[in-house]
Amino acid sequence: MKTIERELEEYASQTCKLVREKEKRLVHVNYAGGWLLAPFIADMVNKTKQAYVVYPEALKPS
């Protein structure tokens, strides 16, 4: 059984990989508008909120 910490570490690692891939693609597009990032950022925020809803213990101080 995975611990909450391990689940969050895996999620953070996957999120970092997605961000790096997205950044590489945005460099090639080379648009100045922040509106290109808006849907991606909103999606990441929603996924992070879902992770804390699934693991509310993660928000409690140790």
CSV table of C-alpha atoms in Angstrom, one decimal, residues 4-57:
chain,number,residue,atom,x,y,z
A,4,ILE,CA,0.1,9.5,1.1
A,5,GLU,CA,3.6,11.1,0.9
A,6,ARG,CA,4.6,8.6,-1.9
A,7,GLU,CA,1.4,9.3,-3.8
A,8,LEU,CA,2.0,13.1,-3.6
A,9,GLU,CA,5.6,12.7,-4.6
A,10,GLU,CA,4.6,10.7,-7.7
A,11,TYR,CA,1.9,13.3,-8.6
A,12,ALA,CA,4.4,16.1,-8.2
A,13,SER,CA,6.9,14.3,-10.4
A,14,GLN,CA,4.4,13.7,-13.1
A,15,THR,CA,3.3,17.4,-12.9
A,16,CYS,CA,6.9,18.6,-13.3
A,17,LYS,CA,7.3,16.4,-16.3
A,18,LEU,CA,4.1,17.8,-17.9
A,19,VAL,CA,5.2,21.4,-17.2
A,20,ARG,CA,8.6,20.8,-18.8
A,21,GLU,CA,7.0,19.3,-21.9
A,22,LYS,CA,4.5,22.2,-22.1
A,23,GLU,CA,7.3,24.8,-21.7
A,24,LYS,CA,9.3,23.2,-24.5
A,25,ARG,CA,6.2,23.4,-26.8
A,26,LEU,CA,5.5,27.0,-25.8
A,27,VAL,CA,9.1,28.1,-26.6
A,28,HIS,CA,8.5,26.9,-30.2
A,29,VAL,CA,5.2,28.7,-30.4
A,30,ASN,CA,6.8,31.9,-29.1
A,31,TYR,CA,3.6,33.9,-28.5
A,32,ALA,CA,3.7,36.7,-26.0
A,33,GLY,CA,0.2,36.3,-24.7
A,34,GLY,CA,-0.3,34.7,-21.3
A,35,TRP,CA,-3.7,33.4,-22.5
A,36,LEU,CA,-1.9,30.4,-24.0
A,37,LEU,CA,-1.0,29.2,-20.5
A,38,ALA,CA,-4.3,29.9,-18.9
A,39,PRO,CA,-6.0,26.6,-19.7
A,40,PHE,CA,-2.9,24.6,-18.7
A,41,ILE,CA,-2.6,26.4,-15.4
A,42,ALA,CA,-6.3,26.0,-14.6
A,43,ASP,CA,-6.0,22.3,-15.3
A,44,MET,CA,-3.0,22.0,-12.9
A,45,VAL,CA,-4.7,23.9,-10.2
A,46,ASN,CA,-7.8,21.7,-10.5
A,47,LYS,CA,-5.6,18.5,-10.3
A,48,THR,CA,-3.8,19.9,-7.2
A,49,LYS,CA,-7.1,20.6,-5.5
A,50,GLN,CA,-8.4,17.1,-6.3
A,51,ALA,CA,-5.2,15.6,-4.8
A,52,TYR,CA,-5.9,17.5,-1.5
A,53,VAL,CA,-9.5,16.5,-1.5
A,54,VAL,CA,-8.5,12.8,-1.9
A,55,TYR,CA,-5.7,13.2,0.8
A,56,PRO,CA,-7.0,15.8,3.3
A,57,GLU,CA,-4.4,14.5,5.8
